[in-house]
Structures are given as structure tokens and as C-alpha cells.
Short mmCIF file of C-alpha atoms and ligand atoms in Angstrom, two decimals:
data_model
loop_
_atom_site.label_atom_id
_atom_site.label_comp_id
_atom_site.label_asym_id
_atom_site.label_seq_id
_atom_site.Cartn_x
_atom_site.Cartn_y
_atom_site.Cartn_z
CA MET Y 1 102.93 88.78 113.77
CA PRO Y 2 102.73 92.14 111.95
CA GLN Y 3 106.19 93.58 111.39
CA TYR Y 4 107.02 97.26 111.80
CA LEU Y 5 110.07 99.36 110.96
CA ASP Y 6 110.22 102.77 112.67
CA GLY Y 7 106.43 102.54 112.98
CA VAL Y 8 105.93 101.69 109.28
CA ARG Y 9 104.11 98.47 108.56
CA LEU Y 10 106.51 96.11 106.73
CA LEU Y 11 105.35 93.42 104.31
CA HIS Y 12 108.33 91.21 103.58
CA HIS Y 13 108.31 88.98 100.54
CA GLN Y 14 110.85 86.17 101.10
CA GLU Y 15 112.60 85.42 97.83
CA PRO Y 16 115.95 83.73 97.19
CA GLN Y 17 117.46 86.83 95.54
CA SER Y 18 120.45 88.94 96.55
CA THR Y 19 118.99 92.28 95.38
CA THR Y 20 116.15 94.22 96.97
CA ASP Y 21 112.92 95.58 95.48
CA ALA Y 22 111.14 98.06 97.73
CA THR Y 23 107.84 99.90 97.40
CA LEU Y 24 106.90 102.52 99.98
CA THR Y 25 103.21 103.42 99.65
CA PHE Y 26 101.44 106.28 101.44
CA ALA Y 27 97.66 106.35 101.71
CA VAL Y 28 97.40 109.82 100.24
CA GLY Y 29 96.94 111.01 96.68
CA ALA Y 30 95.60 113.77 94.50
CA ARG Y 31 92.06 113.35 95.87
CA ASP Y 32 93.27 114.45 99.33
CA GLU Y 33 94.24 117.86 98.02
CA THR Y 34 91.86 120.83 97.89
CA LEU Y 35 91.23 123.09 94.91
CA PRO Y 36 93.69 125.79 96.07
CA THR Y 37 96.34 123.08 96.67
CA VAL Y 38 95.85 120.92 93.55
CA GLY Y 39 99.29 119.64 92.57
CA VAL Y 40 100.85 119.83 96.04
CA ALA Y 41 101.35 116.02 96.22
CA HIS Y 42 103.12 115.99 92.86
CA ALA Y 43 105.28 118.99 93.82
CA LEU Y 44 106.26 117.27 97.08
CA GLU Y 45 107.11 114.03 95.22
CA HIS Y 46 109.40 115.97 92.85
CA LEU Y 47 111.18 117.81 95.67
CA VAL Y 48 111.74 114.55 97.53
CA MET Y 49 112.93 112.54 94.52
CA ASN Y 50 115.34 115.31 93.60
CA THR Y 51 117.27 114.71 96.82
CA ILE Y 52 118.15 111.10 95.90
CA ARG Y 53 118.25 111.32 92.11
CA ARG Y 54 122.02 110.64 92.00
CA LEU Y 55 121.67 107.15 93.48
CA PRO Y 56 122.87 104.69 90.82
CA ILE Y 57 119.85 102.36 91.04
CA ARG Y 58 116.46 102.07 89.40
CA ILE Y 59 114.09 104.46 91.19
CA ASP Y 60 110.59 105.69 90.51
CA ALA Y 61 107.75 107.64 92.15
CA THR Y 62 104.08 108.09 91.32
CA VAL Y 63 101.20 110.18 92.62
CA SER Y 64 97.85 108.62 91.72
CA THR Y 65 94.33 109.66 92.65
CA THR Y 66 94.54 107.73 95.94
CA THR Y 67 98.20 106.92 96.70
CA THR Y 68 101.78 108.19 96.56
CA THR Y 69 104.41 105.54 95.88
CA PHE Y 70 108.20 105.46 95.97
CA GLU Y 71 109.99 102.47 94.44
CA ALA Y 72 113.58 101.27 94.09
CA SER Y 73 115.45 98.15 93.00
CA GLY Y 74 119.12 97.44 93.61
CA THR Y 75 121.59 96.23 96.20
CA PRO Y 76 120.12 96.23 99.72
CA GLU Y 77 122.56 99.01 100.75
CA ARG Y 78 121.51 101.36 97.94
CA VAL Y 79 117.81 100.65 98.40
CA GLY Y 80 118.30 101.37 102.11
CA GLU Y 81 119.91 104.72 101.25
CA PHE Y 82 116.96 105.46 98.95
CA LEU Y 83 114.31 104.74 101.57
CA THR Y 84 116.09 106.67 104.33
CA GLY Y 85 116.67 109.60 101.95
CA ILE Y 86 113.02 109.69 100.88
CA CYS Y 87 111.77 109.66 104.46
CA ALA Y 88 114.25 112.34 105.59
CA ALA Y 89 113.19 114.58 102.70
CA LEU Y 90 109.50 114.04 103.55
CA SER Y 91 110.29 115.20 107.11
CA ALA Y 92 111.97 118.36 105.86
CA PRO Y 93 110.95 118.99 102.24
CA PRO Y 94 113.57 121.05 100.36
CA VAL Y 95 111.01 123.76 99.59
CA GLU Y 96 113.72 126.20 98.49
CA ARG Y 97 113.66 124.26 95.19
CA LEU Y 98 109.93 124.90 94.60
CA GLU Y 99 110.49 127.64 92.06
CA VAL Y 100 112.98 125.61 89.98
CA GLU Y 101 110.79 122.52 90.20
CA ALA Y 102 107.70 124.48 89.05
CA GLY Y 103 109.18 124.74 85.55
CA VAL Y 104 109.90 121.00 85.49
CA LEU Y 105 106.38 120.18 86.68
CA ALA Y 106 104.81 122.49 84.11
CA ALA Y 107 106.77 120.84 81.29
CA GLU Y 108 105.60 117.39 82.39
CA ASP Y 109 102.28 115.86 81.46
CA GLY Y 110 100.57 116.81 84.69
CA TRP Y 111 97.56 114.49 84.53
CA VAL Y 112 97.04 112.26 87.57
CA THR Y 113 94.97 109.95 85.41
CA HIS Y 114 93.65 109.89 81.86
CA PRO Y 115 91.66 113.09 81.07
CA MET Y 116 88.53 111.06 80.23
CA ALA Y 117 88.67 109.36 83.65
CA ALA Y 118 89.35 112.70 85.35
CA LEU Y 119 86.38 114.30 83.61
CA LEU Y 120 84.01 111.51 84.64
CA TYR Y 121 85.17 111.67 88.30
CA TYR Y 122 84.48 115.42 88.11
CA VAL Y 123 80.96 114.85 86.78
CA ARG Y 124 80.38 112.33 89.61
CA TYR Y 125 82.01 114.20 92.54
CA GLY Y 126 82.39 117.85 91.50
CA ALA Y 127 85.44 119.88 92.55
CA ARG Y 128 86.54 117.61 95.42
CA GLY Y 129 87.96 114.15 96.00
CA ALA Y 130 88.69 112.29 92.76
CA GLY Y 131 86.95 115.13 90.86
CA LEU Y 132 90.04 117.28 91.55
CA ASP Y 133 91.92 115.15 88.98
CA TRP Y 134 90.14 117.29 86.39
CA LEU Y 135 91.17 120.72 87.74
CA ASP Y 136 94.40 122.72 87.54
CA GLY Y 137 94.13 124.68 90.78
CA PRO Y 138 96.92 127.24 91.19
CA GLY Y 139 99.38 125.34 88.97
CA PRO Y 140 102.94 124.39 89.93
CA ASP Y 141 103.96 128.06 90.24
CA GLY Y 142 101.17 128.75 92.73
CA ILE Y 143 102.00 126.02 95.28
CA THR Y 144 103.58 127.53 98.40
CA ALA Y 145 106.22 126.21 100.80
CA GLU Y 146 103.65 126.32 103.61
CA GLN Y 147 101.25 124.13 101.63
CA VAL Y 148 103.99 121.59 100.85
CA ASN Y 149 105.14 121.42 104.48
CA ALA Y 150 101.61 121.12 105.83
CA PHE Y 151 100.72 118.35 103.34
CA ALA Y 152 103.89 116.36 104.15
CA GLN Y 153 103.32 116.69 107.91
CA LYS Y 154 99.71 115.68 107.74
CA TRP Y 155 99.90 112.66 105.44
CA PHE Y 156 103.44 111.29 105.17
CA THR Y 157 103.61 109.77 108.62
CA ALA Y 158 104.63 106.25 109.64
CA ASP Y 159 101.08 105.16 110.47
CA ASN Y 160 99.89 106.16 106.98
CA ALA Y 161 102.54 104.11 105.14
CA VAL Y 162 103.22 100.53 104.06
CA LEU Y 163 106.66 99.26 103.04
CA GLN Y 164 106.81 96.20 100.79
CA VAL Y 165 110.20 94.56 100.42
CA THR Y 166 111.16 91.65 98.17
CA GLY Y 167 114.58 90.13 98.82
CA PRO Y 168 116.85 91.16 101.71
CA VAL Y 169 115.64 93.95 104.00
CA PRO Y 170 118.44 96.57 104.08
CA ALA Y 171 120.48 96.26 107.30
CA ASP Y 172 119.84 98.90 110.00
CA LEU Y 173 117.15 100.54 107.84
CA LYS Y 174 115.97 103.89 109.19
CA LEU Y 175 112.70 105.52 108.11
CA PRO Y 176 112.78 109.01 109.65
CA LEU Y 177 109.27 110.13 108.64
CA PRO Y 178 107.56 113.27 109.98
CA ALA Y 179 106.28 112.85 113.52
CA ARG Y 180 102.59 113.51 114.01
CA ALA Y 181 102.28 117.27 114.46
CA GLU Y 182 101.93 118.25 118.10
CA SER Y 183 101.01 121.69 119.22
CA ALA Y 184 100.27 122.63 122.79
CA SER Y 185 98.40 125.72 121.66
CA ALA Y 186 96.02 123.81 119.37
CA GLU Y 187 95.15 120.90 121.64
CA ALA Y 188 91.70 120.42 120.10
CA ALA Y 189 92.97 120.34 116.51
CA ARG Y 190 95.64 117.76 117.29
CA PRO Y 191 94.87 114.22 116.21
CA GLN Y 192 95.19 111.69 118.99
CA ALA Y 193 98.33 109.58 119.03
CA GLY Y 194 98.12 106.76 116.51
CA THR Y 195 95.15 108.13 114.60
CA ARG Y 196 95.71 108.63 110.92
CA PRO Y 197 94.22 111.67 109.19
CA ARG Y 198 90.80 110.95 107.71
CA HIS Y 199 90.09 111.11 104.01
CA GLY Y 200 87.21 113.28 102.83
CA HIS Y 201 84.06 111.38 101.92
CA TYR Y 202 82.00 113.03 99.19
CA PRO Y 203 78.52 112.17 97.98
CA ALA Y 204 78.08 111.27 94.32
CA ARG Y 205 75.93 113.48 92.08
CA GLN Y 206 72.59 111.78 91.51
CA PHE Y 207 71.03 111.26 88.09
CA PRO Y 208 67.59 109.88 87.30
CA GLY Y 209 69.07 107.15 85.07
CA PRO Y 210 71.90 106.29 82.68
CA SER Y 211 73.55 109.57 81.68
CA VAL Y 212 76.13 110.83 79.22
CA VAL Y 213 78.29 113.95 78.96
CA GLY Y 214 79.98 115.40 75.90
CA TYR Y 215 83.27 117.28 75.75
CA GLY Y 216 86.23 117.87 73.45
CA ILE Y 217 88.52 114.93 74.29
CA PRO Y 218 88.64 112.55 71.29
CA GLY Y 219 87.40 109.20 72.56
CA ALA Y 220 84.68 107.51 74.56
CA ALA Y 221 84.44 106.22 78.12
CA VAL Y 222 82.10 105.02 80.81
CA LEU Y 223 82.11 105.30 84.59
CA LEU Y 224 80.57 102.36 86.46
CA SER Y 225 80.21 101.97 90.23
CA LEU Y 226 80.57 98.28 91.03
CA PRO Y 227 80.46 96.34 94.32
CA ASP Y 228 83.87 95.47 95.65
CA GLY Y 229 85.48 92.76 97.74
CA ASP Y 230 83.32 89.69 96.95
CA PRO Y 231 85.26 86.40 97.02
CA ALA Y 232 84.83 85.80 93.26
CA ARG Y 233 86.06 89.28 92.29
CA ILE Y 234 83.09 89.69 89.95
CA ALA Y 235 83.73 93.42 89.35
CA SER Y 236 87.30 92.79 88.15
CA LEU Y 237 86.11 90.08 85.79
CA ALA Y 238 83.21 92.18 84.50
CA THR Y 239 85.39 95.20 83.74
CA ASP Y 240 87.98 92.93 82.16
CA VAL Y 241 85.50 91.40 79.70
CA LEU Y 242 84.13 94.88 78.99
CA GLN Y 243 87.58 96.25 78.27
CA GLN Y 244 88.43 93.28 76.03
CA ARG Y 245 85.16 93.66 74.13
CA ILE Y 246 85.81 97.40 73.58
CA GLU Y 247 89.38 96.67 72.53
CA GLU Y 248 88.25 93.98 70.14
CA SER Y 249 85.81 96.23 68.31
CA ALA Y 250 87.55 99.62 68.62
CA ARG Y 251 91.14 98.58 68.09
CA HIS Y 252 91.31 95.28 66.28
CA GLY Y 253 88.00 95.40 64.43
CA GLY Y 254 88.02 98.91 63.05
CA GLY Y 255 91.54 100.16 63.81
CA HIS Y 256 89.92 103.24 65.34
CA SER Y 257 91.67 103.31 68.67
CA TYR Y 258 95.25 102.91 69.91
CA VAL Y 259 94.62 103.16 73.61
CA VAL Y 260 91.95 101.22 75.49
CA ASP Y 261 92.48 101.12 79.24
CA CYS Y 262 90.82 101.50 82.61
CA ASP Y 263 91.21 103.42 85.85
CA SER Y 264 89.57 102.80 89.19
CA VAL Y 265 89.08 104.51 92.53
CA HIS Y 266 87.84 102.67 95.61
CA GLN Y 267 85.10 104.39 97.55
CA PRO Y 268 84.57 104.36 101.30
CA ASP Y 269 81.22 102.58 100.96
CA GLY Y 270 82.90 99.45 99.59
CA THR Y 271 82.18 100.13 95.93
CA THR Y 272 84.74 100.96 93.26
CA ASP Y 273 84.34 103.55 90.51
CA TRP Y 274 85.70 102.06 87.31
CA VAL Y 275 86.33 104.15 84.20
CA LEU Y 276 86.88 102.28 80.94
CA TYR Y 277 88.08 104.50 78.15
CA ALA Y 278 89.09 104.29 74.50
CA GLU Y 279 90.92 107.06 72.70
CA ALA Y 280 89.72 107.86 69.19
CA ARG Y 281 91.78 108.80 66.17
CA GLU Y 282 90.58 111.83 64.24
CA GLY Y 283 87.37 111.09 62.42
CA THR Y 284 86.61 107.89 64.38
CA GLU Y 285 84.89 109.47 67.40
CA GLU Y 286 81.49 108.05 66.46
CA ALA Y 287 82.80 104.55 65.80
CA VAL Y 288 84.63 104.49 69.14
CA ALA Y 289 81.60 105.84 71.04
CA LEU Y 290 79.49 103.14 69.43
CA ALA Y 291 82.06 100.46 70.34
CA VAL Y 292 81.93 101.48 74.03
CA VAL Y 293 78.16 101.85 74.35
CA GLU Y 294 77.42 98.63 72.46
CA ALA Y 295 79.97 96.63 74.43
CA LEU Y 296 78.44 97.86 77.68
CA THR Y 297 74.77 97.44 76.82
CA ASP Y 298 75.23 94.07 75.13
CA LEU Y 299 77.31 92.62 77.99
CA ALA Y 300 74.78 93.95 80.52
CA ALA Y 301 71.94 92.30 78.60
CA ASN Y 302 73.53 89.04 77.50
CA GLY Y 303 76.81 88.62 79.36
CA PRO Y 304 80.08 87.56 77.74
CA SER Y 305 80.44 84.56 75.46
CA GLU Y 306 81.93 81.39 77.00
CA ASP Y 307 85.14 82.25 75.12
CA GLU Y 308 85.35 85.78 76.50
CA LEU Y 309 84.71 84.53 80.03
CA ARG Y 310 87.34 81.79 79.76
CA LEU Y 311 89.93 84.33 78.55
CA ALA Y 312 89.11 86.63 81.47
CA LEU Y 313 89.40 83.74 83.94
CA ASP Y 314 92.74 82.68 82.41
CA ARG Y 315 94.11 86.22 82.69
CA PHE Y 316 92.94 86.42 86.30
CA GLU Y 317 94.55 83.07 87.16
CA GLU Y 318 97.80 84.04 85.46
CA GLN Y 319 97.90 87.31 87.38
CA THR Y 320 97.31 85.52 90.68
CA ALA Y 321 99.91 82.84 89.88
CA THR Y 322 102.65 85.36 89.05
CA SER Y 323 102.26 87.40 92.23
CA ASP Y 324 102.74 86.47 95.87
CA ALA Y 325 99.11 85.75 96.73
CA ASP Y 326 99.60 86.00 100.51
CA LEU Y 327 101.43 89.29 100.24
CA ALA Y 328 98.86 90.68 97.82
CA ALA Y 329 96.05 89.66 100.18
CA GLU Y 330 97.82 91.22 103.14
CA PHE Y 331 98.40 94.46 101.23
CA ALA Y 332 94.75 94.54 100.14
CA VAL Y 333 93.61 94.25 103.78
CA LEU Y 334 96.06 96.95 104.87
CA ARG Y 335 94.99 99.24 102.05
CA ARG Y 336 91.38 99.02 103.13
CA GLU Y 337 92.38 99.73 106.72
CA LEU Y 338 94.40 102.80 105.73
CA PHE Y 339 91.51 104.15 103.67
CA ASP Y 340 88.82 103.31 106.26
CA GLU Y 341 87.08 101.09 103.73
CA PRO Y 342 85.00 98.07 104.71
CA VAL Y 343 87.07 94.86 104.75
CA GLY Y 344 86.43 92.64 101.74
CA GLU Y 345 86.15 88.86 101.75
CA PRO Y 346 89.32 86.95 100.89
CA LEU Y 347 89.73 85.80 97.30
CA ASP Y 348 88.35 82.30 96.76
CA PRO Y 349 89.78 80.68 93.58
CA GLU Y 350 86.99 78.07 93.62
CA ARG Y 351 84.35 80.80 93.52
CA VAL Y 352 86.22 82.61 90.73
CA ARG Y 353 86.27 79.48 88.60
CA ALA Y 354 82.54 79.01 89.19
CA VAL Y 355 81.62 82.45 87.77
CA ARG Y 356 79.09 82.23 84.91
CA PRO Y 357 78.41 84.74 82.06
CA GLU Y 358 75.08 85.68 83.66
CA ASP Y 359 76.86 86.71 86.90
CA LEU Y 360 78.86 89.30 84.97
CA ALA Y 361 75.77 90.48 83.07
CA ALA Y 362 73.93 90.93 86.38
CA VAL Y 363 76.61 93.12 87.97
CA LEU Y 364 76.88 95.31 84.84
CA ARG Y 365 73.08 95.57 84.59
CA ALA Y 366 72.85 96.68 88.21
CA ALA Y 367 75.40 99.44 87.50
CA LEU Y 368 73.61 100.81 84.42
CA PRO Y 369 71.16 103.19 86.18
CA THR Y 370 74.08 105.14 87.70
CA ALA Y 371 76.46 104.77 84.75
CA ILE Y 372 77.87 107.94 83.16
CA GLY Y 373 78.98 107.69 79.55
CA TYR Y 374 81.34 110.02 77.76
CA ALA Y 375 81.74 110.86 74.09
CA GLU Y 376 83.22 113.61 72.00
CA GLU Y 377 80.45 116.26 71.63
CA ASP Y 378 79.40 115.29 68.12
CA ALA Y 379 79.23 111.59 69.02
CA VAL Y 380 77.00 111.86 72.12
CA GLU Y 381 74.08 110.68 70.00
CA GLN Y 382 75.58 107.17 69.97
CA TRP Y 383 74.80 107.06 73.69
CA THR Y 384 71.43 108.83 73.67
CA LYS Y 385 70.01 106.42 71.11
CA HIS Y 386 70.88 103.61 73.55
CA GLY Y 387 68.80 105.22 76.30
CA PHE Y 388 71.42 107.44 77.96
CA THR Y 389 70.29 111.01 78.74
CA GLU Y 390 72.66 113.86 77.99
CA VAL Y 391 73.50 115.91 81.09
CA SER Y 392 75.78 118.92 81.63
CA LEU Y 393 79.18 118.64 83.31
CA CYS Y 394 77.83 120.36 86.41
CA PRO Y 395 74.34 120.26 87.91
CA VAL Y 396 71.86 122.79 86.57
CA GLY Y 397 68.28 123.24 87.62
CA GLY Y 398 65.73 125.17 89.65
CA GLU Y 399 64.92 128.84 89.37
CA LEU Y 400 67.03 131.93 89.86
CA PRO Y 401 66.60 133.04 93.49
CA ALA Y 402 65.53 136.56 94.41
CA GLY Y 403 68.49 138.77 95.21
CA GLU Y 404 70.84 141.36 93.81
CA GLU Y 405 70.87 140.93 90.02
CA PHE Y 406 73.66 141.52 87.54
CA ARG Y 407 73.21 141.43 83.75
CA PRO Y 408 75.84 141.43 81.01
CA PRO Y 409 76.68 144.87 79.56
CA ARG Y 410 74.08 146.13 77.08
CA VAL Y 411 76.48 145.82 74.13
CA ALA Y 412 77.01 142.14 74.87
CA ARG Y 413 73.23 141.61 75.10
CA LEU Y 414 72.77 143.19 71.67
CA PHE Y 415 75.39 141.16 69.86
CA VAL Y 416 75.83 137.91 71.79
CA ARG Y 417 72.73 135.77 71.84
CA GLU Y 418 73.73 133.83 74.98
CA ALA Y 419 74.17 137.10 76.85
CA ARG Y 420 70.45 137.93 76.58
CA GLU Y 421 69.45 135.17 78.99
CA GLN Y 422 72.53 135.47 81.18
CA LYS Y 423 72.05 136.72 84.73
CA LEU Y 424 74.02 136.57 87.99
CA VAL Y 425 72.17 136.76 91.30
CA LEU Y 426 73.73 137.20 94.75
CA THR Y 427 71.73 136.33 97.85
CA PRO Y 428 72.78 135.98 101.50
CA ASP Y 429 72.93 132.19 100.93
CA GLU Y 430 74.31 131.67 97.45
CA LEU Y 431 75.40 132.91 94.06
CA ALA Y 432 73.43 131.71 91.07
CA VAL Y 433 73.91 132.14 87.36
CA ARG Y 434 71.47 131.49 84.55
CA ASP Y 435 73.16 130.68 81.24
CA GLU Y 436 72.23 128.72 78.11
CA ASP Y 437 72.53 125.41 80.05
CA GLY Y 438 70.18 126.43 82.87
CA VAL Y 439 70.58 127.75 86.41
CA HIS Y 440 73.80 127.04 88.37
CA HIS Y 441 73.70 127.38 92.16
CA VAL Y 442 76.72 127.69 94.45
CA PRO Y 443 75.92 128.19 98.15
CA TRP Y 444 78.51 130.46 99.82
CA ASP Y 445 79.55 127.69 102.20
CA GLU Y 446 80.17 125.35 99.26
CA VAL Y 447 82.63 127.61 97.44
CA VAL Y 448 85.82 125.49 97.22
CA GLY Y 449 87.97 128.10 95.52
CA VAL Y 450 88.12 131.39 93.62
CA MET Y 451 90.70 131.81 90.88
CA ARG Y 452 91.95 135.20 89.81
CA ALA Y 453 92.42 134.62 86.10
CA GLY Y 454 95.12 136.31 84.03
CA ASP Y 455 92.51 138.61 82.46
CA GLY Y 456 91.23 139.83 85.84
CA THR Y 457 88.13 137.63 86.02
CA SER Y 458 87.33 136.02 89.38
CA VAL Y 459 86.25 132.43 88.72
CA VAL Y 460 84.16 130.86 91.48
CA PHE Y 461 84.31 127.05 91.86
CA GLY Y 462 81.48 125.28 93.68
CA ALA Y 463 81.89 121.91 95.38
CA ASN Y 464 79.16 120.62 93.05
CA GLY Y 465 81.32 121.34 89.97
CA CYS Y 466 79.68 124.60 88.92
CA VAL Y 467 82.17 127.21 87.67
CA LEU Y 468 80.95 130.82 87.67
CA PRO Y 469 83.14 133.62 86.25
CA VAL Y 470 82.48 137.09 87.67
CA SER Y 471 83.99 140.39 86.53
CA GLY Y 472 83.26 143.99 85.61
CA ASP Y 473 83.53 143.01 81.94
CA LEU Y 474 81.08 140.12 82.14
CA TYR Y 475 78.41 141.93 84.19
CA ARG Y 476 77.35 145.53 84.45
CA GLY Y 477 78.33 146.55 87.98
CA GLY Y 478 80.31 143.30 88.18
CA LYS Y 479 83.02 144.97 90.27
CA LYS Y 480 80.50 145.19 93.08
CA ALA Y 481 79.87 141.45 92.75
CA VAL Y 482 83.62 140.78 92.93
CA ALA Y 483 83.83 142.94 96.08
CA GLU Y 484 81.05 140.81 97.57
CA LEU Y 485 83.05 137.65 96.72
CA GLU Y 486 86.07 139.10 98.47
CA ARG Y 487 83.99 139.85 101.52
CA ARG Y 488 82.32 136.44 101.72
CA VAL Y 489 84.95 133.93 100.60
CA ASP Y 490 87.83 133.11 102.96
CA ARG Y 491 91.30 134.30 101.88
CA SER Y 492 92.68 130.76 101.99
CA LEU Y 493 90.41 129.75 99.09
CA TRP Y 494 91.69 132.37 96.66
CA PHE Y 495 94.45 131.53 94.21
CA LYS Y 496 95.99 132.97 91.07
CA GLU Y 497 95.77 131.33 87.67
CA SER Y 498 99.06 129.65 86.82
CA ARG Y 499 101.22 131.74 84.56
CA PHE Y 500 101.99 128.53 82.65
CA LYS Y 501 98.27 128.08 82.04
CA ALA Y 502 97.78 131.72 81.05
CA GLU Y 503 100.64 131.40 78.55
CA GLU Y 504 98.97 128.32 77.05
CA ASP Y 505 95.74 130.22 76.48
ZN1 ZN Q 1 76.50 124.27 87.18
#
């Protein structure tokens, strides 16, 4: 029988221990924000944790791309206080602290995931969903009390949460989470009782074949979309052997890399986007790029050695043996339910043990045509000589449409070579810019945000990942173009550049 506490699904792990470990997970993360509210989940987490920070137990909280998690370990009484405090604060976030907390948030490393993973999600999804991991939005000083309250009310409800408890469940535990918003005046907008808010589903950018992007982060990475939820967990094993192979050659072999790791985001179609990344020390960018591309292409062609496969199977078995398999399976099913993902098949240890090197090669080979590689700009060649085509961070292509044209000022055209080709065109349907990369198109109804930068420029962000700065300095008559932006783009999508960011620049 499923157990509930104040409407929150409870997974209880029976262990003969007198202390309690609790993890309260909400099916909401950074990808459920929008460009003008990037950082709202992290701000909310800080405000909430601040209310219980004096509890003398081990506590922690994390916002990832897909989830927000609160954890505590201690006596059942203290853990109970923690959980009740968290839920109460989520119901009524102490937004009066926003300004103080903004400084704390700005001083922290604000990345939801590793920058190389964030960049590759952005190339795949543009300025929405997991792609938002890459963007700053308004910064911690631009998040408003209204945004925090609305986000908490929408997502931090009992039916969007799972509580895992190991050891005794705190006596008389109360979880006073926000009630589903009800408004008599907005009957149509109100979700029906018991229905969780839906996560946005975004199409992936399509490429004609294996692709690679270059940027300034020292290191190399690859994004692979792999099938998910088969009983032998082939994708986990395949990414594990890939990571070990990269580690072996980039870290142990050449001493080029300290950090080799992976990140993953489940997708609603039952696939998972995996990013494997290796940081490079100065001067080793090429060696690390080569390590990643060779590991991938060789494993896809030939599969792992028997040794590599056995190690991966041993690690998998050890992981399964040291966790509560039933609880893990239950949580996996619940997770899929909360995210509206197709239900996977249960793990079958027999099938896992029967996996052969060629099975892993096959799944990697099938992922190659949609793979996106990453390397530091000067090392992209390591990918292109292995058959990957260099693409830009955002889609470019097609012709400039006919419409109202804006060119850079004449002085800029005389002295800046790029400015000669540059042109902005406004039409009733879209804005388009031609620059040295090609033509960028952003339809008006796909503008996801406009940032007013510290220097007065209005920066238009398209859902597809295109970023188009517009100002009177950049274009002759550009003020007229900005006025047109103001007329066409909804107020709620405008935000100011963070003063923390402006100071950095
Ligand atoms: Zn573009």
C-alpha cells in the first residue's frame, strides 16, 4: 500500500538505526524556470534553508536541472523539525530576505551543472528547459518576491513531492506545504484537484549528423541521447565505460585532466541526455579533446574490452548491492510518474550480467548521428577530423527576409570588418540578423526574453538560442528598432542585467 504523509508520498526504508535520514524531493528544477526567472528556484531554496539553518543537525539542499532536494540526518525529533520548517517556509517564503540573500547567491558558484554540460544542453534545446542552465537571466538581484511566491505555489505542493526516510519516521510529522492555488476569478486557469503542474516539453535542435561546437571553456565533452529504462540498463553501462575510457587516457595516461564526470537529464520521450565531460589543464585542450573523441568513436566501433566491461558490471553490481534495491526501484517509478515520463522496465540483474561488449557498441553507434561534441575553440579540429561537423551555438541559415533594415553606423562599417556584412531586419513576423556566422531568425512569438544590459543595449533572446543585441549604437536608427521591441514584446519578458554581472564585465 502506498504511504502518504499530509499528501506527500512516503518511501520508508526500514533500518535498525535510531537516527533518521530524510530526503524530500520536489519534481521541479532549473529547467522549469523561464529566462526572466532564471535562478528563482535557487533563490527560493536559500530563503527556505535560512529559516532552519540553526538546527544542530546535518542539513543540505540542492537545485539541479530537474529536481530540488532537501536533506537532513539526525535524531528523529530534529529531522522532524527540519522537514516541518522547510514545508512551512515553502508555503510562505520569507521574501523580505531576498535582497540580503542576493549577495550570498552572487558570491556562490551559481552553476546548476558543469558549464560544459550547460552549454551542450543550450545547443540542443536553446533558451528553454535544460538549456536555461547556460543562461544568467536577471541574476539574483533581479528575482522578485512575486516570482518566488508564484514558483513556490506552483511547484512545491504535496502531490509534486516524495519523502524518503531511512530509520524512524519522526513522530507526529507535519508537512504544511502550499495548497494548490485556487482562485474563483480564474476558474479556467486553475489546475484540477490532484493534477500536478506539467513540465515544458521542448524539441531538440536537429543536425544533419554528428556535430561539434567550440567555445572558451577549457576541456572537452559530448552530449549523447540514449534510450532509457531497458532491463539491462545498457545506457548506464555504456556511459560508464565511456567515462572510464576518457578518464584512463585523459587523467591517468597523460595527466591532462583533473575532473572527468558526467551529467544527465531524462527526457519525456523516454531517452536520457548524457553529457560526459573532461576538464583540461592549460595547454592540454587538444589532448583532452582527442581523448574524448577517440574514446567515443572507438567504443562505438569496437565496444569495450572484456576487462572494461567486467569493471563496469562490477561497479554496477556494487552500487545495487549497497543501496536498498526495492526502495530505489520504487523511487525510480515515482520519479517517472512525477515527470510524466514513460515507465521503464524493472532492472533485471540476469540481463545486466548477460550484456556483451557489442551491445554497448551498438547503443553508442546509434547515438552518434545526433551526438554533439564540445572542445575549446582551438581544439575543435580533433572532432572534425573524426567526421564531426562544426556548428554554431545557435541555428543560423536561410536568407534575410524583406522588411525594415538597419545597418551599423558608417564609422563602424569603415573600421570593423564584421560590421560591413551586419544587418538587422524587422518584419511583422520576426527579427533577423545577418552576422559573420550567417542569418539568425527569431520569430516575435518565440522571443523568450529581452535583457536591458548595463550599457543600454536591448538583448533579444530567441527560444532557439539566438541572441540578438539591438541598440542605437549598434545600428543606425537603432532606437527605432528598440521602440519596436518595446511595442511587440510583452512586459513580463523584459529584465535588467544583473548588477553583479555588469560589475564582472
Ligand atoms: Zn542564431
